Coordinates of C-alpha atoms and ligand atoms in Angstrom, one line a residue:
M1 CA 104.0 86.8 140.6
R2 CA 105.4 83.5 139.0
I3 CA 105.6 84.1 135.3
V4 CA 106.4 81.5 132.7
Q5 CA 106.7 82.3 129.0
V6 CA 106.7 80.2 126.4
A7 CA 108.4 80.9 122.6
A8 CA 110.1 79.6 119.7
E9 CA 113.2 81.7 120.1
F10 CA 115.5 83.3 123.0
A11 CA 118.1 85.4 122.0
P12 CA 121.2 85.3 121.4
L13 CA 121.0 81.5 121.7
A14 CA 118.1 81.0 119.5
K15 CA 117.0 83.8 117.2
A16 CA 115.3 84.4 114.2
G17 CA 114.4 88.0 114.4
G18 CA 112.8 90.6 116.9
L19 CA 111.3 87.6 118.9
G20 CA 114.3 86.3 120.3
E21 CA 114.7 89.6 121.6
V22 CA 111.8 90.7 123.0
V23 CA 111.5 87.3 125.0
V24 CA 115.2 88.0 126.4
G25 CA 114.8 91.5 127.3
L26 CA 111.2 91.4 128.8
T27 CA 112.3 88.6 131.1
R28 CA 115.5 90.2 132.1
A29 CA 113.4 93.5 132.7
L30 CA 110.5 91.7 134.7
N31 CA 113.5 90.2 136.8
N32 CA 114.7 93.4 137.6
L33 CA 111.4 94.4 139.0
H34 CA 111.7 91.4 141.2
E35 CA 109.1 89.1 139.2
D36 CA 109.5 85.2 139.1
V37 CA 110.3 84.3 135.6
E38 CA 111.1 81.7 134.0
V39 CA 111.4 80.8 129.9
I40 CA 110.7 77.5 128.2
I41 CA 112.0 77.1 124.4
P42 CA 112.8 74.1 122.4
K43 CA 116.0 72.7 122.6
H44 CA 116.9 73.5 118.9
D45 CA 120.0 72.1 117.4
L46 CA 121.4 75.4 116.6
I47 CA 122.0 76.1 120.0
H48 CA 125.9 76.4 120.3
P49 CA 127.3 73.5 122.0
K50 CA 129.5 75.6 124.5
I51 CA 126.3 77.4 126.0
L52 CA 125.0 73.6 126.2
E53 CA 127.9 73.0 128.8
N54 CA 126.4 74.4 131.3
A55 CA 122.9 73.0 131.2
R56 CA 121.4 70.8 133.7
L57 CA 119.3 67.5 132.9
E58 CA 116.3 68.6 134.9
I59 CA 113.7 65.8 133.7
P60 CA 115.7 62.8 131.8
D61 CA 112.5 61.0 130.2
F62 CA 109.3 62.3 130.0
K63 CA 106.6 60.7 127.5
C64 CA 104.7 62.9 124.9
V65 CA 101.7 61.4 122.7
E66 CA 101.7 61.8 118.8
N67 CA 99.4 59.8 116.5
G68 CA 99.1 57.1 119.3
R69 CA 102.9 56.5 119.9
Q70 CA 105.0 57.7 122.7
I71 CA 107.6 59.6 122.1
A72 CA 110.5 60.3 124.5
N73 CA 111.5 64.0 125.2
A74 CA 114.1 65.5 127.9
A75 CA 114.2 68.8 129.7
W76 CA 117.1 71.2 130.2
Q77 CA 117.8 73.6 132.6
I78 CA 120.3 76.9 132.3
E79 CA 121.0 80.1 133.1
A80 CA 121.3 82.1 130.4
E81 CA 121.7 86.0 130.0
G82 CA 120.7 86.0 133.3
C83 CA 117.1 84.4 133.0
K84 CA 116.1 80.9 134.1
L85 CA 115.7 79.0 131.0
H86 CA 114.4 75.6 130.2
L87 CA 114.8 73.9 127.0
L88 CA 112.9 71.0 126.1
E89 CA 114.5 67.9 123.9
A90 CA 112.0 66.3 121.5
R91 CA 113.6 63.1 120.8
H92 CA 111.3 62.5 118.1
P93 CA 111.9 60.3 115.6
S94 CA 111.5 63.1 112.2
G95 CA 114.1 65.3 114.2
Y96 CA 111.6 68.0 115.0
F97 CA 114.1 70.2 116.3
H98 CA 116.9 69.2 114.5
R99 CA 116.5 71.3 111.6
G100 CA 119.1 73.6 111.8
K101 CA 116.8 76.7 111.6
I102 CA 113.6 77.3 114.0
Y103 CA 111.3 77.7 111.7
G104 CA 110.5 77.4 107.7
C105 CA 110.3 74.0 107.4
D106 CA 107.3 71.7 106.0
D107 CA 106.1 70.5 108.9
D108 CA 106.1 73.5 111.1
V109 CA 102.9 73.2 112.5
P110 CA 102.9 69.5 113.8
R111 CA 106.4 70.6 114.8
F112 CA 105.0 73.5 117.4
L113 CA 101.7 71.8 118.2
Y114 CA 103.9 68.8 119.5
F115 CA 106.1 71.3 121.5
C116 CA 103.3 72.5 123.1
R117 CA 102.0 69.1 123.9
M118 CA 105.9 68.7 125.6
V119 CA 105.5 72.0 127.6
A120 CA 101.7 70.9 128.9
E121 CA 103.3 68.0 130.0
Y122 CA 106.7 69.3 131.7
L123 CA 104.2 71.8 133.3
K124 CA 102.5 68.9 135.1
L125 CA 105.6 67.1 136.0
K126 CA 106.8 70.2 137.9
N127 CA 103.0 70.6 139.5
Q128 CA 103.8 74.2 140.4
P129 CA 101.4 76.9 140.2
I130 CA 101.7 79.6 137.6
D131 CA 99.9 82.9 138.0
V132 CA 100.8 83.9 134.4
L133 CA 101.4 81.6 131.5
H134 CA 102.7 83.8 128.6
L135 CA 102.5 82.6 125.4
H136 CA 104.1 84.1 122.3
D137 CA 102.8 83.9 118.6
W138 CA 101.0 81.1 117.0
H139 CA 104.1 78.7 117.6
T140 CA 102.6 78.6 121.6
A141 CA 99.0 79.8 121.5
A142 CA 97.8 75.5 121.1
L143 CA 99.5 75.2 124.8
A144 CA 96.3 77.4 125.7
L145 CA 94.2 74.7 124.9
F146 CA 96.1 71.7 126.6
I147 CA 96.4 74.1 129.5
R148 CA 92.3 74.9 129.4
D149 CA 91.0 71.7 128.1
L150 CA 92.8 68.9 128.8
M151 CA 94.9 69.7 131.7
S152 CA 92.9 72.1 133.9
L153 CA 93.0 70.3 137.0
D154 CA 96.5 69.1 136.4
V155 CA 98.5 72.3 135.8
K156 CA 97.2 75.6 138.0
V157 CA 97.3 78.6 135.8
G158 CA 96.1 81.9 137.0
K159 CA 96.1 84.1 133.5
I160 CA 97.0 83.2 130.2
V161 CA 98.7 85.7 128.0
L162 CA 99.1 86.0 124.4
T163 CA 101.3 88.4 122.7
I164 CA 101.0 89.2 118.9
H165 CA 104.6 89.9 117.6
N166 CA 103.1 89.1 113.7
I167 CA 99.4 88.4 112.7
E168 CA 100.3 87.5 109.5
Y169 CA 101.3 84.0 110.4
Q170 CA 98.8 82.3 111.9
G171 CA 99.7 78.4 112.1
K172 CA 96.6 77.2 109.7
C173 CA 96.2 73.9 109.7
A174 CA 93.5 70.9 109.7
V175 CA 91.6 69.1 112.3
Q176 CA 94.1 65.8 112.1
D177 CA 97.0 68.1 113.4
L178 CA 94.8 68.7 116.1
N179 CA 94.2 65.1 116.8
A180 CA 97.8 63.6 116.6
V181 CA 98.8 65.8 119.6
G182 CA 96.0 63.9 121.2
L183 CA 93.1 67.1 121.3
D184 CA 89.6 66.7 119.8
G185 CA 90.1 68.1 116.8
V186 CA 86.6 68.5 115.4
S187 CA 85.4 70.0 119.0
Y188 CA 87.7 73.1 117.9
L189 CA 86.0 73.4 114.4
T190 CA 83.3 76.4 115.4
S191 CA 83.3 79.9 114.6
T192 CA 83.9 80.7 118.1
K193 CA 87.0 78.4 118.5
L194 CA 89.5 77.9 116.2
Q195 CA 88.1 78.0 112.7
D196 CA 89.3 80.2 110.3
N197 CA 87.2 83.3 109.6
D198 CA 87.9 82.7 105.9
P199 CA 84.4 81.1 104.8
N200 CA 86.3 79.4 102.2
Y201 CA 88.2 77.3 104.1
P202 CA 85.8 76.0 107.0
E203 CA 87.5 73.1 107.6
T204 CA 90.8 75.2 108.4
I205 CA 91.9 75.2 111.9
N206 CA 93.7 78.8 113.0
L207 CA 95.8 78.1 115.6
L208 CA 96.7 81.9 116.5
K209 CA 92.9 82.5 116.3
G210 CA 92.7 79.8 119.2
G211 CA 95.5 81.8 121.1
I212 CA 93.4 85.1 120.8
V213 CA 90.2 83.2 121.8
Y214 CA 91.3 81.3 125.1
A215 CA 94.0 84.4 126.3
D216 CA 92.8 86.2 128.9
R217 CA 94.8 88.8 127.9
I218 CA 95.9 89.9 124.6
V219 CA 98.7 92.3 123.6
A220 CA 99.8 93.5 120.2
V221 CA 103.6 94.9 120.2
S222 CA 103.1 98.7 120.1
P223 CA 99.8 100.7 120.2
T224 CA 99.3 101.5 116.3
Y225 CA 99.5 97.4 115.7
A226 CA 96.7 97.0 118.1
K227 CA 94.8 99.2 116.2
E228 CA 96.0 98.1 112.8
I229 CA 95.1 94.6 113.4
L230 CA 91.3 95.4 114.2
T231 CA 91.0 96.8 110.7
Q232 CA 90.2 94.1 107.6
T233 CA 93.6 94.9 106.0
G234 CA 95.8 94.7 109.4
G235 CA 93.9 92.0 110.7
F236 CA 95.0 89.4 108.0
G237 CA 91.3 87.8 108.3
L238 CA 91.5 87.7 112.2
D239 CA 90.0 91.1 112.7
S240 CA 86.6 90.1 113.3
T241 CA 87.8 87.8 116.2
L242 CA 90.2 90.6 117.5
K243 CA 87.1 92.8 117.9
F244 CA 85.2 90.5 119.4
C245 CA 87.9 90.2 122.1
K246 CA 88.7 93.8 122.0
S247 CA 88.2 94.4 125.7
K248 CA 91.5 92.0 126.1
L249 CA 93.8 94.1 123.5
S250 CA 96.2 96.3 124.6
G251 CA 99.2 97.7 122.8
I252 CA 102.7 97.8 124.6
L253 CA 105.8 98.9 122.5
N254 CA 108.9 96.9 122.8
G255 CA 112.2 97.7 124.2
I256 CA 115.8 97.1 123.2
D257 CA 117.9 95.2 125.3
L258 CA 120.3 97.8 126.3
S259 CA 122.7 95.0 127.5
L260 CA 123.2 93.8 124.1
W261 CA 122.7 97.4 122.7
S262 CA 124.5 100.0 124.0
P263 CA 127.1 101.8 121.9
E264 CA 129.2 102.7 124.7
S265 CA 130.0 99.4 125.5
D266 CA 129.0 96.9 122.6
R267 CA 131.6 94.2 123.0
H268 CA 131.2 94.0 118.9
L269 CA 132.7 97.4 118.4
K270 CA 136.4 98.9 118.3
H271 CA 134.9 102.6 118.8
H272 CA 133.0 103.1 121.2
F273 CA 130.5 106.4 121.9
S274 CA 127.8 107.5 124.0
S275 CA 124.5 109.6 123.9
T276 CA 125.9 111.9 126.3
D277 CA 129.6 112.8 124.4
A278 CA 130.0 116.0 122.2
L279 CA 128.4 115.4 118.7
A280 CA 131.7 115.9 117.0
S281 CA 132.9 112.8 119.4
I282 CA 130.2 110.7 118.3
V283 CA 130.6 111.5 114.6
K284 CA 134.2 111.0 114.7
A285 CA 133.5 107.5 116.5
K286 CA 131.0 106.0 114.1
R287 CA 133.4 107.4 110.8
K288 CA 136.2 104.9 113.0
N289 CA 133.3 102.3 112.8
K290 CA 133.2 103.0 108.6
E291 CA 136.7 102.8 108.4
E292 CA 136.7 99.5 109.8
L293 CA 134.1 98.2 107.2
I294 CA 135.8 100.1 104.3
R295 CA 138.7 98.6 105.1
R296 CA 137.0 94.8 105.3
F297 CA 134.8 95.3 102.2
Q298 CA 137.4 97.4 100.0
V299 CA 134.7 100.2 99.4
S300 CA 135.2 104.0 98.7
S301 CA 136.6 106.2 101.8
V302 CA 134.8 109.3 100.2
A303 CA 131.3 108.2 99.7
T304 CA 128.8 109.3 102.1
P305 CA 126.5 109.3 103.7
W306 CA 126.1 105.5 104.9
V307 CA 122.6 104.2 104.1
G308 CA 121.8 100.6 105.1
A309 CA 119.2 98.0 106.6
V310 CA 119.4 94.7 109.0
T311 CA 116.7 93.2 108.0
R312 CA 114.7 89.7 107.3
I313 CA 114.2 90.6 103.4
A314 CA 110.7 89.4 103.8
E315 CA 107.6 90.3 101.7
Q316 CA 106.3 92.3 104.5
K317 CA 109.9 94.5 104.7
S318 CA 109.2 95.8 101.3
P319 CA 112.1 93.9 99.2
E320 CA 111.5 96.1 96.3
L321 CA 112.0 99.3 98.3
L322 CA 115.4 98.0 99.7
E323 CA 116.6 97.4 96.2
E324 CA 115.4 101.0 95.4
A325 CA 117.3 102.1 98.3
L326 CA 120.7 100.6 97.1
V327 CA 120.2 102.4 93.4
Q328 CA 119.4 105.6 94.7
T329 CA 122.0 105.6 97.2
M330 CA 124.5 104.5 94.4
R331 CA 122.8 107.7 92.5
L332 CA 123.1 110.1 95.4
G333 CA 126.7 109.0 95.8
G334 CA 126.7 107.7 99.2
V335 CA 127.5 104.0 100.2
F336 CA 124.5 101.4 100.8
V337 CA 124.6 98.3 103.2
L338 CA 122.4 95.7 103.7
L339 CA 122.8 92.5 105.9
G340 CA 119.8 90.1 105.7
S341 CA 118.3 87.2 104.1
S342 CA 115.2 85.9 102.8
P343 CA 112.9 83.1 104.0
T344 CA 111.6 83.2 100.2
P345 CA 113.8 81.3 98.1
A346 CA 113.1 83.3 95.1
I347 CA 113.9 86.8 96.7
Q348 CA 117.0 85.4 98.4
S349 CA 117.7 84.3 94.8
H350 CA 117.0 87.8 93.3
F351 CA 119.2 89.2 96.1
E352 CA 121.9 86.7 95.3
A353 CA 122.1 88.1 91.6
L354 CA 122.1 92.0 92.7
K355 CA 125.0 90.9 94.9
Q356 CA 126.5 89.1 91.9
K357 CA 126.1 92.2 89.7
Y358 CA 127.9 94.7 92.6
Q359 CA 130.3 92.7 93.2
G360 CA 133.5 94.8 93.8
H361 CA 131.2 98.1 93.5
P362 CA 133.0 101.0 95.7
Q363 CA 129.3 102.0 97.2
V364 CA 127.8 98.5 97.8
I365 CA 128.1 95.8 100.4
L366 CA 125.5 93.2 100.6
Q367 CA 126.0 90.4 102.8
L368 CA 123.1 88.2 102.2
E369 CA 123.5 86.4 105.8
Y370 CA 122.8 86.3 109.5
D371 CA 125.7 87.7 111.4
D372 CA 125.4 89.4 114.9
A373 CA 128.5 91.0 115.2
L374 CA 128.5 92.5 111.9
A375 CA 124.9 93.7 112.6
H376 CA 126.1 95.7 115.5
Q377 CA 129.1 96.9 113.5
I378 CA 126.9 98.3 110.9
Y379 CA 124.6 100.2 113.0
A380 CA 127.4 101.8 114.7
A381 CA 128.8 103.0 111.1
L382 CA 125.3 104.1 109.3
D383 CA 124.0 107.4 109.2
L384 CA 120.7 106.4 107.6
L385 CA 118.9 103.4 108.1
V386 CA 116.0 102.4 105.8
V387 CA 113.0 100.5 107.1
P388 CA 110.2 100.9 104.1
S389 CA 107.9 97.8 105.7
K390 CA 104.6 97.2 104.5
T391 CA 103.6 96.3 107.6
E392 CA 105.8 96.4 111.0
P393 CA 104.5 95.3 114.2
C394 CA 106.4 97.0 116.2
G395 CA 110.3 97.1 114.4
L396 CA 113.4 96.8 116.3
T397 CA 116.1 97.8 113.9
Q398 CA 114.7 101.7 114.1
M399 CA 115.0 101.7 117.8
I400 CA 118.4 100.1 117.7
G401 CA 119.7 102.1 114.9
M402 CA 118.1 105.7 116.4
H403 CA 120.1 104.5 119.9
Y404 CA 123.6 104.0 117.7
G405 CA 122.9 108.0 116.2
V406 CA 121.1 106.5 112.8
L407 CA 118.0 108.3 111.6
P408 CA 115.5 106.1 110.6
I409 CA 113.9 106.7 106.9
A410 CA 110.4 104.7 107.8
R411 CA 107.2 104.2 106.4
S412 CA 104.7 105.5 108.6
T413 CA 102.9 101.6 110.2
G414 CA 102.5 99.8 113.3
G415 CA 105.7 100.4 115.8
L416 CA 107.4 102.5 113.1
K417 CA 104.6 105.2 113.4
D418 CA 104.8 105.2 117.0
T419 CA 108.5 105.6 117.4
V420 CA 109.9 107.7 114.0
V421 CA 108.6 111.4 114.4
D422 CA 109.8 113.2 110.9
C423 CA 112.1 116.1 111.2
D424 CA 109.7 118.1 109.0
N425 CA 106.5 117.5 111.6
G426 CA 105.9 121.0 112.3
L427 CA 103.1 119.6 115.0
K428 CA 105.8 118.4 117.3
P429 CA 108.2 120.0 119.4
S430 CA 112.0 120.2 117.5
A431 CA 113.4 118.1 120.4
E432 CA 111.2 115.3 119.6
R433 CA 111.9 114.9 115.9
N434 CA 114.2 112.2 114.9
G435 CA 114.1 111.0 111.3
F436 CA 112.3 110.8 108.2
L437 CA 108.6 109.1 107.5
F438 CA 106.7 108.3 104.5
E439 CA 103.2 107.1 103.9
K440 CA 103.1 105.2 101.0
A441 CA 105.2 102.0 100.2
T442 CA 106.0 103.4 96.8
A443 CA 109.3 103.8 94.5
K444 CA 108.2 107.7 94.3
E445 CA 107.4 108.4 98.1
F446 CA 110.2 106.3 99.2
T447 CA 113.0 108.0 96.9
E448 CA 111.3 111.4 97.5
T449 CA 112.0 111.0 101.1
L450 CA 115.4 109.3 100.5
E451 CA 116.7 112.4 98.5
R452 CA 115.2 114.5 101.6
A453 CA 117.5 113.0 104.2
I454 CA 120.6 113.0 102.0
L455 CA 120.0 116.7 100.7
L456 CA 119.6 117.3 105.0
Y457 CA 123.0 115.4 105.4
K458 CA 124.8 117.1 102.6
T459 CA 123.7 120.7 103.4
N460 CA 122.8 120.8 106.9
P461 CA 125.0 118.6 109.1
A462 CA 124.1 120.5 112.6
T463 CA 120.5 119.9 112.0
F464 CA 121.0 116.6 111.1
Q465 CA 123.3 115.9 113.8
N466 CA 120.8 117.4 116.0
L467 CA 118.3 114.9 114.9
M468 CA 120.9 112.2 115.7
R469 CA 121.1 113.3 119.5
C470 CA 117.1 113.6 120.0
G471 CA 117.2 109.6 119.1
M472 CA 120.1 108.6 120.9
H473 CA 118.6 110.2 124.0
L474 CA 115.3 108.3 123.8
D475 CA 114.6 106.0 126.5
F476 CA 114.2 102.4 124.6
S477 CA 115.0 100.7 127.1
W478 CA 112.7 97.4 128.6
T479 CA 111.9 99.2 131.9
K480 CA 108.7 100.8 130.9
P481 CA 107.1 98.2 128.7
A482 CA 107.9 95.5 131.5
K483 CA 105.9 97.8 134.1
E484 CA 103.0 97.8 131.5
Y485 CA 103.5 94.1 130.8
L486 CA 102.9 93.9 134.9
K487 CA 99.8 96.1 134.4
A488 CA 98.6 93.8 131.9
F489 CA 99.4 90.7 133.7
S490 CA 97.1 91.8 136.9
A491 CA 94.8 93.8 135.2
S492 CA 90.8 92.1 135.8
V493 CA 89.5 91.2 132.9
K494 CA 86.2 89.9 131.6
M495 CA 86.4 85.8 131.0
I496 CA 84.4 84.9 128.0
G497 CA 83.4 82.1 128.2
F498 CA 83.7 79.9 124.9
N499 CA 80.3 78.3 124.8
T500 CA 78.3 81.3 125.5
V501 CA 79.9 84.0 124.0
Q502 CA 77.3 85.8 121.0
L503 CA 78.4 85.2 117.3
S504 CA 79.4 88.0 115.5
P505 CA 78.5 88.6 112.0
I506 CA 81.0 86.7 110.1
M507 CA 81.3 84.2 112.7
E508 CA 77.4 83.7 112.1
Q509 CA 78.6 83.7 108.2
N510 CA 81.1 81.2 109.1
K511 CA 78.8 78.9 111.1
A512 CA 76.4 78.9 107.7
A513 CA 79.7 78.0 105.2
T514 CA 80.7 75.3 107.7
A515 CA 77.4 73.9 106.8
T516 CA 77.3 74.2 103.1
K517 CA 81.1 73.9 102.1
P518 CA 82.5 70.7 100.8
K519 CA 86.1 69.7 102.6
R520 CA 89.4 70.7 101.4
P521 CA 91.7 68.0 100.8
S522 CA 94.3 69.5 102.8
A523 CA 94.4 72.6 104.8
P524 CA 97.2 75.5 104.4
R525 CA 100.3 75.2 106.4
S526 CA 100.7 79.0 107.8
Ligands
ADP1 P1 111.8 91.0 112.7 O1 111.2 90.3 114.0 O2 110.3 91.5 111.6 O3 112.3 90.3 111.8 P2 112.9 93.4 113.9 O4 113.1 94.8 113.4 O5 111.5 93.7 115.0 O6 112.5 92.4 112.8 O7 113.9 92.3 114.5 C1 114.9 92.1 113.8 C2 116.4 92.0 114.4 O8 116.9 91.2 113.5 C3 117.2 92.9 115.0 O9 117.6 93.0 116.4 C4 118.1 92.9 113.7 O10 119.1 93.8 113.9 C5 118.4 91.5 113.8 N1 118.7 91.2 112.2 C6 117.6 91.0 111.1 N2 118.8 90.2 110.4 C7 119.8 90.3 110.7 C8 120.9 89.5 110.0 N3 120.8 89.0 108.8 N4 122.2 89.1 110.6 C9 122.2 89.8 112.0 N5 120.9 90.3 112.8 C10 119.7 90.7 111.8

């Protein structure tokens, strides 16, 4: 099968979170299953120049239209992490992918719409039939419109598959944004196409909705998330569209890339360990990894356990409970470690203030930046990993943590619910239990669970270590998910004709609203 994946990220070259890791892990696993896979991402300026030394200029100059102007672009090809990667360079006057970051700019919608146009033009020039065009999140969803509506004769694509990594980000914009890249914006402003489902904003275009409507298959990144996004609270306004497209939706749990994440061979660790070692050796190696951090950050050598998180400090990740974890871990005599930064300036400055407050404290390590090597070293040292997310589509950190002998303390949602089994869950065999779960994202429930975990660590090390062992033995590799993706790629689906679908009640409601609502001057951007 010839599969082309299109995404905003590819780890470790250009990574902001889990998406980049998923793209590389899935691609490698599909390659191992002898599929022909290529990946296309923007040529972000944050890709290290050393990596680009091996890049080959594939197409030196191809044009894209934006607001009637012809803009020059180039395509580069590179072999990265064992994958065939194409980097599309926009020589755009606004420096679209020269921002020192992947997302978080005011013009993210025009930037990624432009990227979709670039990919469409590039695929047209390449003129090679594609069995599966695999899109990831709203950033690439509009590519489906170009392929099916504008270039169906020029780019032969069998199936379009959309993976939803996070439904909270939808790429909301205005008709003019579609016009800018050469699409007929107003023709998409219907309830069966890209019109946002919020009846208060009938003029708003929703790119992720477009991906959902146009895709032949939709994959959510865990089975529980596939169910949650069909509900009113979990669908963030797209539940009615997803319900309507339910026959093409499934949930596939992400894997972790074991060539990057394996405590026996991790290039960032001085002290390796493996799930097949004796428990005493694992504990000893983890202690040595703690000592490295004790020396580096000058924290207490006697305080235990080590509790921490490696995370984007986004609202979704419950920043208030991460702070609670810090306070409670200190109270209970442990060391708290947080590696993370926030896309939200107010949250970032709050944590900067906490860092000031606890500067030099022997029980606190707060590193408010992105540091891949340190992330590996922290997982290898921690005893407990807190993942108190309000929503968590899949979550990679709990799986990485378990693989490194860390017990997760997680809220029971999305992929956390699919991977963490509470140590007191009497309905599951003890060999399947691997951590601690709580239901409500409240300080009370979280603290009770943290206390339960620390009590077990302090009073019953044998049981605690057995739980570590259970987590380390789980198979989080990409092999199984890649096979499930292949099934999804080849499953026959009933195609939905965009012009002939029956309207759901909410869509009818939107249609009526469009007719009566006044125009909003500008649509929300994200
Ligand atoms: P999300 O994609 O929502 O950010 P995931 O749990 O799916 O969350 O994936 C996060 C990935 O990013 C994990 O591999 C985690 O280790 C990594 N990560 C998050 N924050 C940092 C950071 N500050 N430094 C290094 N790695 C980080």
